[in-house]
PDB file of C-alpha atoms and ligand atoms in Angstrom:
ATOM      1  CA  MET A   1      56.536  36.331  11.745  1.00 72.00           C
ATOM      2  CA  GLY A   2      59.948  34.874  10.821  1.00 84.00           C
ATOM      3  CA  ILE A   3      60.807  32.666   8.141  1.00 88.00           C
ATOM      4  CA  GLU A   4      60.259  29.600  10.425  1.00 88.00           C
ATOM      5  CA  GLU A   5      56.982  30.318  11.572  1.00 91.00           C
ATOM      6  CA  THR A   6      55.571  31.506   8.024  1.00 93.00           C
ATOM      7  CA  VAL A   7      57.099  27.599   6.758  1.00 93.00           C
ATOM      8  CA  ILE A   8      55.199  25.947   9.781  1.00 94.00           C
ATOM      9  CA  ALA A   9      51.636  27.710   8.823  1.00 96.00           C
ATOM     10  CA  ALA A  10      52.494  27.184   5.454  1.00 96.00           C
ATOM     11  CA  SER A  11      53.290  23.327   6.008  1.00 97.00           C
ATOM     12  CA  GLY A  12      50.116  23.116   7.916  1.00 97.00           C
ATOM     13  CA  ALA A  13      47.962  24.280   5.133  1.00 97.00           C
ATOM     14  CA  LEU A  14      49.859  22.333   2.757  1.00 97.00           C
ATOM     15  CA  GLY A  15      49.342  19.260   4.757  1.00 97.00           C
ATOM     16  CA  LEU A  16      45.565  19.978   5.224  1.00 97.00           C
ATOM     17  CA  LEU A  17      45.200  20.029   1.246  1.00 96.00           C
ATOM     18  CA  ILE A  18      47.615  16.664   0.660  1.00 97.00           C
ATOM     19  CA  GLY A  19      45.426  15.156   3.165  1.00 97.00           C
ATOM     20  CA  SER A  20      42.348  15.658   0.978  1.00 94.00           C
ATOM     21  CA  PHE A  21      44.619  13.972  -2.031  1.00 94.00           C
ATOM     22  CA  LEU A  22      45.488  11.494  -0.011  1.00 96.00           C
ATOM     23  CA  ASN A  23      41.934  10.743   0.341  1.00 95.00           C
ATOM     24  CA  VAL A  24      41.427  10.389  -3.487  1.00 93.00           C
ATOM     25  CA  VAL A  25      44.595   8.193  -3.262  1.00 95.00           C
ATOM     26  CA  ILE A  26      43.157   5.973  -0.271  1.00 95.00           C
ATOM     27  CA  ILE A  27      39.957   5.562  -2.339  1.00 92.00           C
ATOM     28  CA  ARG A  28      41.151   5.032  -5.866  1.00 93.00           C
ATOM     29  CA  LEU A  29      44.544   3.153  -5.816  1.00 92.00           C
ATOM     30  CA  PRO A  30      43.862  -0.129  -4.370  1.00 91.00           C
ATOM     31  CA  LYS A  31      41.151   0.070  -7.298  1.00 90.00           C
ATOM     32  CA  ASN A  32      43.767   0.807  -9.788  1.00 88.00           C
ATOM     33  CA  GLU A  33      41.727   4.122 -10.303  1.00 89.00           C
ATOM     34  CA  SER A  34      43.123   7.213 -11.885  1.00 89.00           C
ATOM     35  CA  ILE A  35      44.003   9.289  -9.033  1.00 85.00           C
ATOM     36  CA  VAL A  36      43.408  12.859 -11.136  1.00 83.00           C
ATOM     37  CA  HIS A  37      40.339  11.830 -13.137  1.00 83.00           C
ATOM     38  CA  PRO A  38      37.085  12.438 -12.403  1.00 85.00           C
ATOM     39  CA  ARG A  39      36.374  14.990  -9.993  1.00 86.00           C
ATOM     40  CA  SER A  40      35.349  13.633  -6.460  1.00 88.00           C
ATOM     41  CA  HIS A  41      31.761  12.856  -6.537  1.00 89.00           C
ATOM     42  CA  CYS A  42      29.025  11.847  -3.855  1.00 90.00           C
ATOM     43  CA  SER A  43      28.727   7.972  -3.885  1.00 85.00           C
ATOM     44  CA  GLY A  44      25.046   8.672  -2.938  1.00 89.00           C
ATOM     45  CA  CYS A  45      23.628  10.663  -5.936  1.00 91.00           C
ATOM     46  CA  GLY A  46      26.564  11.079  -8.014  1.00 89.00           C
ATOM     47  CA  GLU A  47      26.884  14.740  -7.957  1.00 91.00           C
ATOM     48  CA  THR A  48      30.141  15.898  -8.396  1.00 91.00           C
ATOM     49  CA  ILE A  49      31.587  17.453  -4.950  1.00 90.00           C
ATOM     50  CA  ARG A  50      32.356  21.883  -5.498  1.00 90.00           C
ATOM     51  CA  TRP A  51      35.258  23.004  -4.515  1.00 89.00           C
ATOM     52  CA  TYR A  52      33.329  25.108  -1.703  1.00 90.00           C
ATOM     53  CA  ASP A  53      32.275  21.406  -0.313  1.00 90.00           C
ATOM     54  CA  ASN A  54      35.761  20.271  -0.336  1.00 89.00           C
ATOM     55  CA  ILE A  55      37.546  22.184   1.989  1.00 92.00           C
ATOM     56  CA  PRO A  56      39.561  20.371   4.166  1.00 93.00           C
ATOM     57  CA  VAL A  57      38.030  19.502   7.635  1.00 93.00           C
ATOM     58  CA  LEU A  58      36.132  22.616   7.577  1.00 93.00           C
ATOM     59  CA  SER A  59      33.274  21.535   4.762  1.00 93.00           C
ATOM     60  CA  TYR A  60      32.743  18.058   6.868  1.00 93.00           C
ATOM     61  CA  LEU A  61      31.974  20.171   9.933  1.00 93.00           C
ATOM     62  CA  LEU A  62      29.841  22.606   7.946  1.00 93.00           C
ATOM     63  CA  LEU A  63      27.979  19.971   6.447  1.00 93.00           C
ATOM     64  CA  ARG A  64      28.027  17.768   9.033  1.00 92.00           C
ATOM     65  CA  GLY A  65      29.752  14.847   7.325  1.00 92.00           C
ATOM     66  CA  LYS A  66      26.990  14.430   4.796  1.00 93.00           C
ATOM     67  CA  CYS A  67      26.342  15.207   1.095  1.00 94.00           C
ATOM     68  CA  ARG A  68      24.794  18.634   0.276  1.00 93.00           C
ATOM     69  CA  HIS A  69      22.623  17.220  -2.189  1.00 92.00           C
ATOM     70  CA  CYS A  70      21.175  13.737  -1.078  1.00 93.00           C
ATOM     71  CA  GLY A  71      22.265  13.709   2.541  1.00 92.00           C
ATOM     72  CA  THR A  72      24.209  10.695   2.237  1.00 92.00           C
ATOM     73  CA  ARG A  73      27.054  10.373   5.232  1.00 93.00           C
ATOM     74  CA  PHE A  74      30.527  10.443   4.692  1.00 91.00           C
ATOM     75  CA  SER A  75      32.972   8.521   6.569  1.00 92.00           C
ATOM     76  CA  ALA A  76      34.853  10.732   9.188  1.00 92.00           C
ATOM     77  CA  ARG A  77      37.960   8.966   7.898  1.00 93.00           C
ATOM     78  CA  TYR A  78      37.883  12.108   5.378  1.00 94.00           C
ATOM     79  CA  ALA A  79      38.156  14.501   8.043  1.00 95.00           C
ATOM     80  CA  ILE A  80      40.571  12.718  10.143  1.00 96.00           C
ATOM     81  CA  VAL A  81      43.029  11.925   7.516  1.00 97.00           C
ATOM     82  CA  GLU A  82      42.936  15.599   6.601  1.00 97.00           C
ATOM     83  CA  LEU A  83      43.525  16.684  10.091  1.00 97.00           C
ATOM     84  CA  VAL A  84      46.165  14.233  10.818  1.00 97.00           C
ATOM     85  CA  THR A  85      48.139  15.018   7.823  1.00 98.00           C
ATOM     86  CA  GLY A  86      47.796  19.301   8.328  1.00 98.00           C
ATOM     87  CA  LEU A  87      48.649  18.639  11.878  1.00 98.00           C
ATOM     88  CA  LEU A  88      51.841  16.336  10.965  1.00 98.00           C
ATOM     89  CA  PHE A  89      53.236  18.731   8.185  1.00 98.00           C
ATOM     90  CA  ALA A  90      53.167  21.402  10.916  1.00 97.00           C
ATOM     91  CA  ALA A  91      54.862  19.426  13.624  1.00 97.00           C
ATOM     92  CA  LEU A  92      57.221  18.164  11.047  1.00 97.00           C
ATOM     93  CA  ALA A  93      58.005  21.801   9.979  1.00 96.00           C
ATOM     94  CA  TRP A  94      58.611  23.140  13.466  1.00 95.00           C
ATOM     95  CA  ASN A  95      60.793  19.662  14.332  1.00 94.00           C
ATOM     96  CA  THR A  96      62.929  20.060  11.480  1.00 93.00           C
ATOM     97  CA  LEU A  97      63.287  24.254  11.285  1.00 91.00           C
ATOM     98  CA  ALA A  98      62.595  25.392  14.882  1.00 86.00           C
ATOM     99  CA  ARG A  99      63.626  22.895  17.554  1.00 84.00           C
ATOM    100  CA  GLY A 100      67.158  23.045  18.667  1.00 70.00           C
ATOM    101  CA  THR A 101      68.558  23.373  15.046  1.00 73.00           C
ATOM    102  CA  GLY A 102      69.916  25.984  12.754  1.00 76.00           C
ATOM    103  CA  GLY A 103      66.665  27.307  11.555  1.00 83.00           C
ATOM    104  CA  ALA A 104      65.524  27.370   8.296  1.00 87.00           C
ATOM    105  CA  THR A 105      68.836  27.029   5.358  1.00 90.00           C
ATOM    106  CA  THR A 106      68.110  25.405   1.514  1.00 91.00           C
ATOM    107  CA  GLU A 107      68.971  22.223   3.400  1.00 92.00           C
ATOM    108  CA  SER A 108      66.654  22.029   6.232  1.00 92.00           C
ATOM    109  CA  VAL A 109      63.771  23.099   4.078  1.00 94.00           C
ATOM    110  CA  ALA A 110      64.730  20.643   1.552  1.00 96.00           C
ATOM    111  CA  ARG A 111      65.111  17.545   4.509  1.00 96.00           C
ATOM    112  CA  LEU A 112      61.353  18.658   5.400  1.00 96.00           C
ATOM    113  CA  GLY A 113      60.436  18.416   2.090  1.00 97.00           C
ATOM    114  CA  VAL A 114      61.482  14.912   2.161  1.00 98.00           C
ATOM    115  CA  TYR A 115      59.823  14.482   5.584  1.00 98.00           C
ATOM    116  CA  LEU A 116      56.895  15.530   4.313  1.00 98.00           C
ATOM    117  CA  TYR A 117      56.912  13.331   1.376  1.00 98.00           C
ATOM    118  CA  LEU A 118      57.455  10.409   3.529  1.00 98.00           C
ATOM    119  CA  THR A 119      54.860  11.087   5.831  1.00 98.00           C
ATOM    120  CA  ALA A 120      51.951  11.521   3.122  1.00 98.00           C
ATOM    121  CA  ALA A 121      53.275   8.270   1.743  1.00 98.00           C
ATOM    122  CA  LEU A 122      52.905   6.717   5.382  1.00 98.00           C
ATOM    123  CA  VAL A 123      49.645   8.060   5.904  1.00 98.00           C
ATOM    124  CA  ALA A 124      48.155   6.854   3.013  1.00 97.00           C
ATOM    125  CA  SER A 125      49.740   3.233   3.301  1.00 97.00           C
ATOM    126  CA  THR A 126      48.248   3.007   7.081  1.00 96.00           C
ATOM    127  CA  PHE A 127      44.630   3.761   5.450  1.00 96.00           C
ATOM    128  CA  ILE A 128      45.122   1.488   2.438  1.00 96.00           C
ATOM    129  CA  ASP A 129      46.690  -1.020   4.857  1.00 93.00           C
ATOM    130  CA  LEU A 130      43.919  -0.714   7.299  1.00 91.00           C
ATOM    131  CA  GLU A 131      41.121  -0.904   5.196  1.00 90.00           C
ATOM    132  CA  HIS A 132      42.593  -3.477   1.978  1.00 90.00           C
ATOM    133  CA  GLN A 133      45.082  -5.051   3.661  1.00 89.00           C
ATOM    134  CA  ILE A 134      47.620  -4.066   1.201  1.00 91.00           C
ATOM    135  CA  ILE A 135      50.289  -1.770   0.541  1.00 94.00           C
ATOM    136  CA  PRO A 136      50.583  -0.204  -3.083  1.00 94.00           C
ATOM    137  CA  ASP A 137      53.327  -0.806  -4.839  1.00 94.00           C
ATOM    138  CA  GLU A 138      52.776   2.803  -6.302  1.00 94.00           C
ATOM    139  CA  ILE A 139      53.528   4.235  -2.703  1.00 96.00           C
ATOM    140  CA  SER A 140      56.426   1.396  -1.738  1.00 96.00           C
ATOM    141  CA  ILE A 141      58.449   0.839  -4.898  1.00 96.00           C
ATOM    142  CA  SER A 142      58.466   4.165  -6.201  1.00 96.00           C
ATOM    143  CA  GLY A 143      59.490   5.346  -2.497  1.00 97.00           C
ATOM    144  CA  CYS A 144      62.408   2.310  -2.558  1.00 97.00           C
ATOM    145  CA  VAL A 145      63.695   4.026  -5.944  1.00 97.00           C
ATOM    146  CA  LEU A 146      63.585   7.713  -4.903  1.00 98.00           C
ATOM    147  CA  ALA A 147      64.905   7.079  -1.429  1.00 98.00           C
ATOM    148  CA  PRO A 148      68.362   6.615  -2.721  1.00 98.00           C
ATOM    149  CA  ILE A 149      67.900   9.841  -5.320  1.00 98.00           C
ATOM    150  CA  LEU A 150      66.653  12.405  -2.646  1.00 98.00           C
ATOM    151  CA  SER A 151      69.445  11.123  -0.376  1.00 98.00           C
ATOM    152  CA  MET A 152      71.968  12.389  -3.048  1.00 98.00           C
ATOM    153  CA  LEU A 153      70.134  15.174  -3.198  1.00 97.00           C
ATOM    154  CA  VAL A 154      69.611  16.014   0.529  1.00 97.00           C
ATOM    155  CA  PRO A 155      72.631  14.244   2.227  1.00 97.00           C
ATOM    156  CA  SER A 156      71.734  15.970   5.607  1.00 95.00           C
ATOM    157  CA  LEU A 157      68.883  13.316   5.940  1.00 96.00           C
ATOM    158  CA  HIS A 158      71.913  10.784   7.020  1.00 96.00           C
ATOM    159  CA  GLY A 159      73.628  13.305   9.158  1.00 93.00           C
ATOM    160  CA  THR A 160      76.420  14.063   6.293  1.00 94.00           C
ATOM    161  CA  ASN A 161      77.583  16.613   3.707  1.00 94.00           C
ATOM    162  CA  GLY A 162      78.920  13.957   1.543  1.00 96.00           C
ATOM    163  CA  ARG A 163      76.580  12.967  -1.202  1.00 96.00           C
ATOM    164  CA  MET A 164      78.265   9.406  -2.179  1.00 97.00           C
ATOM    165  CA  GLU A 165      78.226   8.896   1.468  1.00 97.00           C
ATOM    166  CA  ALA A 166      74.766   9.921   1.675  1.00 97.00           C
ATOM    167  CA  LEU A 167      73.843   7.445  -1.286  1.00 98.00           C
ATOM    168  CA  GLY A 168      75.721   4.711   0.662  1.00 98.00           C
ATOM    169  CA  LEU A 169      73.730   4.927   3.658  1.00 98.00           C
ATOM    170  CA  SER A 170      70.677   5.155   2.044  1.00 98.00           C
ATOM    171  CA  VAL A 171      71.131   2.024   0.125  1.00 98.00           C
ATOM    172  CA  LEU A 172      72.674   0.035   3.314  1.00 98.00           C
ATOM    173  CA  GLY A 173      69.288   1.544   5.374  1.00 98.00           C
ATOM    174  CA  GLY A 174      66.752   0.210   2.229  1.00 98.00           C
ATOM    175  CA  ILE A 175      68.771  -3.582   2.483  1.00 97.00           C
ATOM    176  CA  VAL A 176      68.703  -3.589   6.543  1.00 97.00           C
ATOM    177  CA  GLY A 177      65.223  -2.399   6.391  1.00 96.00           C
ATOM    178  CA  ALA A 178      63.984  -4.601   3.596  1.00 96.00           C
ATOM    179  CA  GLY A 179      65.846  -7.533   3.839  1.00 95.00           C
ATOM    180  CA  GLY A 180      65.717  -7.588   8.011  1.00 92.00           C
ATOM    181  CA  ILE A 181      61.965  -7.864   7.825  1.00 92.00           C
ATOM    182  CA  TRP A 182      62.008 -10.469   5.026  1.00 92.00           C
ATOM    183  CA  LEU A 183      64.011 -12.662   6.714  1.00 91.00           C
ATOM    184  CA  ILE A 184      62.022 -12.469   9.996  1.00 86.00           C
ATOM    185  CA  GLY A 185      59.085 -13.113   7.440  1.00 84.00           C
ATOM    186  CA  VAL A 186      60.723 -16.306   6.560  1.00 85.00           C
ATOM    187  CA  PHE A 187      62.043 -17.375  10.088  1.00 84.00           C
ATOM    188  CA  GLY A 188      58.054 -16.593  11.180  1.00 77.00           C
ATOM    189  CA  LYS A 189      56.747 -18.820   8.269  1.00 79.00           C
ATOM    190  CA  LEU A 190      59.381 -21.639   9.168  1.00 81.00           C
ATOM    191  CA  ILE A 191      58.419 -21.434  12.770  1.00 77.00           C
ATOM    192  CA  PHE A 192      54.574 -20.461  12.666  1.00 70.00           C
ATOM    193  CA  ARG A 193      53.812 -22.234   9.618  1.00 67.00           C
ATOM    194  CA  LYS A 194      51.767 -19.274   8.341  1.00 64.00           C
ATOM    195  CA  GLU A 195      52.357 -16.191   6.277  1.00 64.00           C
ATOM    196  CA  ALA A 196      53.456 -13.773   9.523  1.00 60.00           C
ATOM    197  CA  MET A 197      54.280 -10.872   7.360  1.00 68.00           C
ATOM    198  CA  GLY A 198      53.059  -9.320   3.979  1.00 75.00           C
ATOM    199  CA  PHE A 199      55.635  -8.545   0.914  1.00 87.00           C
ATOM    200  CA  GLY A 200      54.186  -5.019   1.102  1.00 91.00           C
ATOM    201  CA  ASP A 201      55.910  -4.665   4.625  1.00 93.00           C
ATOM    202  CA  VAL A 202      58.783  -5.715   2.959  1.00 95.00           C
ATOM    203  CA  LYS A 203      58.990  -2.598   0.360  1.00 96.00           C
ATOM    204  CA  LEU A 204      57.543  -0.306   2.756  1.00 97.00           C
ATOM    205  CA  MET A 205      60.364  -0.965   4.886  1.00 97.00           C
ATOM    206  CA  GLY A 206      62.649  -0.548   2.224  1.00 98.00           C
ATOM    207  CA  MET A 207      61.694   2.680   1.568  1.00 98.00           C
ATOM    208  CA  ILE A 208      61.802   3.842   5.019  1.00 98.00           C
ATOM    209  CA  GLY A 209      65.223   2.716   5.289  1.00 98.00           C
ATOM    210  CA  GLY A 210      66.599   4.699   2.414  1.00 98.00           C
ATOM    211  CA  LEU A 211      65.304   7.660   4.042  1.00 98.00           C
ATOM    212  CA  LEU A 212      65.935   6.945   7.530  1.00 97.00           C
ATOM    213  CA  GLY A 213      69.289   4.844   7.270  1.00 97.00           C
ATOM    214  CA  TRP A 214      69.935   1.581   9.033  1.00 96.00           C
ATOM    215  CA  LYS A 215      69.818   2.462  12.541  1.00 94.00           C
ATOM    216  CA  GLY A 216      66.880   4.914  11.789  1.00 96.00           C
ATOM    217  CA  VAL A 217      64.885   1.776  10.641  1.00 97.00           C
ATOM    218  CA  GLY A 218      66.010  -0.876  13.091  1.00 95.00           C
ATOM    219  CA  LEU A 219      64.494   1.738  15.540  1.00 95.00           C
ATOM    220  CA  THR A 220      61.262   1.792  13.454  1.00 96.00           C
ATOM    221  CA  PHE A 221      61.057  -1.963  13.181  1.00 95.00           C
ATOM    222  CA  LEU A 222      61.302  -2.049  17.087  1.00 94.00           C
ATOM    223  CA  ILE A 223      58.795   0.629  18.030  1.00 95.00           C
ATOM    224  CA  GLY A 224      56.476  -1.360  15.325  1.00 94.00           C
ATOM    225  CA  CYS A 225      56.515  -4.686  16.820  1.00 91.00           C
ATOM    226  CA  VAL A 226      56.094  -2.792  20.215  1.00 93.00           C
ATOM    227  CA  SER A 227      53.190  -1.000  19.536  1.00 93.00           C
ATOM    228  CA  GLY A 228      52.009  -3.438  17.381  1.00 90.00           C
ATOM    229  CA  SER A 229      52.384  -6.278  19.736  1.00 88.00           C
ATOM    230  CA  ILE A 230      50.494  -4.275  22.332  1.00 90.00           C
ATOM    231  CA  ILE A 231      47.484  -2.583  20.039  1.00 89.00           C
ATOM    232  CA  GLY A 232      47.410  -5.688  18.065  1.00 82.00           C
ATOM    233  CA  LEU A 233      46.489  -7.861  20.572  1.00 82.00           C
ATOM    234  CA  LEU A 234      44.115  -6.098  22.138  1.00 86.00           C
ATOM    235  CA  LEU A 235      42.589  -5.621  18.966  1.00 83.00           C
ATOM    236  CA  LEU A 236      42.767  -9.340  18.322  1.00 80.00           C
ATOM    237  CA  ALA A 237      40.621  -9.963  21.372  1.00 83.00           C
ATOM    238  CA  ILE A 238      38.213  -7.463  20.829  1.00 85.00           C
ATOM    239  CA  THR A 239      37.789  -7.809  17.302  1.00 80.00           C
ATOM    240  CA  LYS A 240      38.723 -11.862  16.563  1.00 74.00           C
ATOM    241  CA  SER A 241      40.160 -10.394  13.356  1.00 71.00           C
ATOM    242  CA  ARG A 242      43.035 -12.649  12.007  1.00 68.00           C
ATOM    243  CA  TYR A 243      44.717 -10.123  10.230  1.00 71.00           C
ATOM    244  CA  LEU A 244      47.074  -7.660  11.987  1.00 77.00           C
ATOM    245  CA  PRO A 245      48.001  -5.023   9.759  1.00 85.00           C
ATOM    246  CA  PHE A 246      51.443  -3.760  10.419  1.00 90.00           C
ATOM    247  CA  ALA A 247      51.847  -0.926   7.999  1.00 94.00           C
ATOM    248  CA  PRO A 248      50.182   1.608  11.126  1.00 95.00           C
ATOM    249  CA  TYR A 249      52.770   0.746  13.359  1.00 95.00           C
ATOM    250  CA  LEU A 250      55.661   0.522  10.871  1.00 96.00           C
ATOM    251  CA  SER A 251      54.600   3.998  10.387  1.00 97.00           C
ATOM    252  CA  PHE A 252      54.395   5.421  13.696  1.00 97.00           C
ATOM    253  CA  GLY A 253      57.615   3.792  14.486  1.00 97.00           C
ATOM    254  CA  ALA A 254      58.991   6.021  11.491  1.00 98.00           C
ATOM    255  CA  MET A 255      57.271   9.152  12.807  1.00 98.00           C
ATOM    256  CA  VAL A 256      58.886   8.728  16.084  1.00 97.00           C
ATOM    257  CA  VAL A 257      62.256   8.542  14.593  1.00 97.00           C
ATOM    258  CA  VAL A 258      61.907  11.363  12.483  1.00 96.00           C
ATOM    259  CA  PHE A 259      60.806  13.407  15.122  1.00 96.00           C
ATOM    260  CA  PHE A 260      62.796  11.895  18.526  1.00 94.00           C
ATOM    261  CA  GLY A 261      65.583   9.832  16.781  1.00 91.00           C
ATOM    262  CA  ARG A 262      68.386  12.291  18.038  1.00 87.00           C
ATOM    263  CA  GLU A 263      67.494  12.053  21.361  1.00 89.00           C
ATOM    264  CA  ILE A 264      66.815   8.499  21.407  1.00 89.00           C
ATOM    265  CA  GLY A 265      70.129   8.040  19.526  1.00 85.00           C
ATOM    266  CA  VAL A 266      71.910  10.350  22.649  1.00 85.00           C
ATOM    267  CA  PHE A 267      70.332   7.940  25.115  1.00 85.00           C
ATOM    268  CA  LEU A 268      70.892   4.777  23.810  1.00 82.00           C
ATOM    269  CA  GLY A 269      74.837   5.687  22.828  1.00 79.00           C
ATOM    270  CA  THR A 270      75.457   8.063  25.689  1.00 80.00           C
ATOM    271  CA  THR A 271      73.235   8.172  28.539  1.00 79.00           C
ATOM    272  CA  TYR A 272      72.057   4.410  28.812  1.00 77.00           C
ATOM    273  CA  PRO A 273      75.603   3.211  28.741  1.00 77.00           C
ATOM    274  CA  GLU A 274      76.694   5.765  31.275  1.00 76.00           C
ATOM    275  CA  TRP A 275      73.750   5.021  33.748  1.00 72.00           C
ATOM    276  CA  ILE A 276      74.666   1.320  33.220  1.00 73.00           C
ATOM    277  CA  ARG A 277      78.411   2.424  34.419  1.00 74.00           C
ATOM    278  CA  SER A 278      77.042   4.217  37.289  1.00 77.00           C
ATOM    279  CA  LEU A 279      75.323   1.242  38.729  1.00 75.00           C
ATOM    280  CA  PHE A 280      78.780  -0.778  39.297  1.00 73.00           C
ATOM    281  CA  ILE A 281      81.402   2.046  39.148  1.00 68.00           C
ATOM    282  CA  HIS A 282      81.061   4.071  42.367  1.00 58.00           C
TER     283      HIS A 282
HETATM  284 ZN1   ZN B 301      24.881  13.156  -2.565  1.00 68.42          ZN
END
């Protein structure tokens, strides 16, 4: 097995474990409880969940989603979060190290590390927003602070070798991301006379912009709006719920940019104008 395959497999395994940790974050962060103490326990009988009953995805399947002691049903979300995080981590490793790139180098592995961090933050934000209609500051504000630092450490995040250039692009991306969605929220409030967007989304977009740059965060917003309008309106019709969480769609947009940002950039910058030109010039 080559170094790339090893990192892909290790990332997948790490993703399953991080997913298990994110389940704790998703439950405890909105309640302001410690995420390290106490150990996970059954909500039915209070029994501490043993390590062998806490193996990501596998334990859920073996115990058929129930507590070993009292039979209380656990939400399928536990297994879903673990599986999604594991699959995303493995796919990110493949995308960053093996798909048409220079393979595993110190820089590309470091860049992968940042993408894994962003993904973990987005998975947690998505599921917390779905359940509690908030995005915790612990995730978004710390992300806004960390993004410029990580950009200086891993300048290839912004397609450059220069650390100061990466810092500048990160700050610009953060301002465009947070400022853009904030302005749209202000105008939305003026037009619709109700809160259009939460401030949690503003901070989350600051983090995404700080790591993906102004083009990346712009594209994230576009994809988030399109997917959010389509799926959100469908859900609105079915559930009549008045709250439309935005974090899941922004997270989806950011993931599309991480995976396909390069191709989309080539299409919008080169292929698309070429295609338009070919319509008029024969
Ligand atoms: Zn129990």
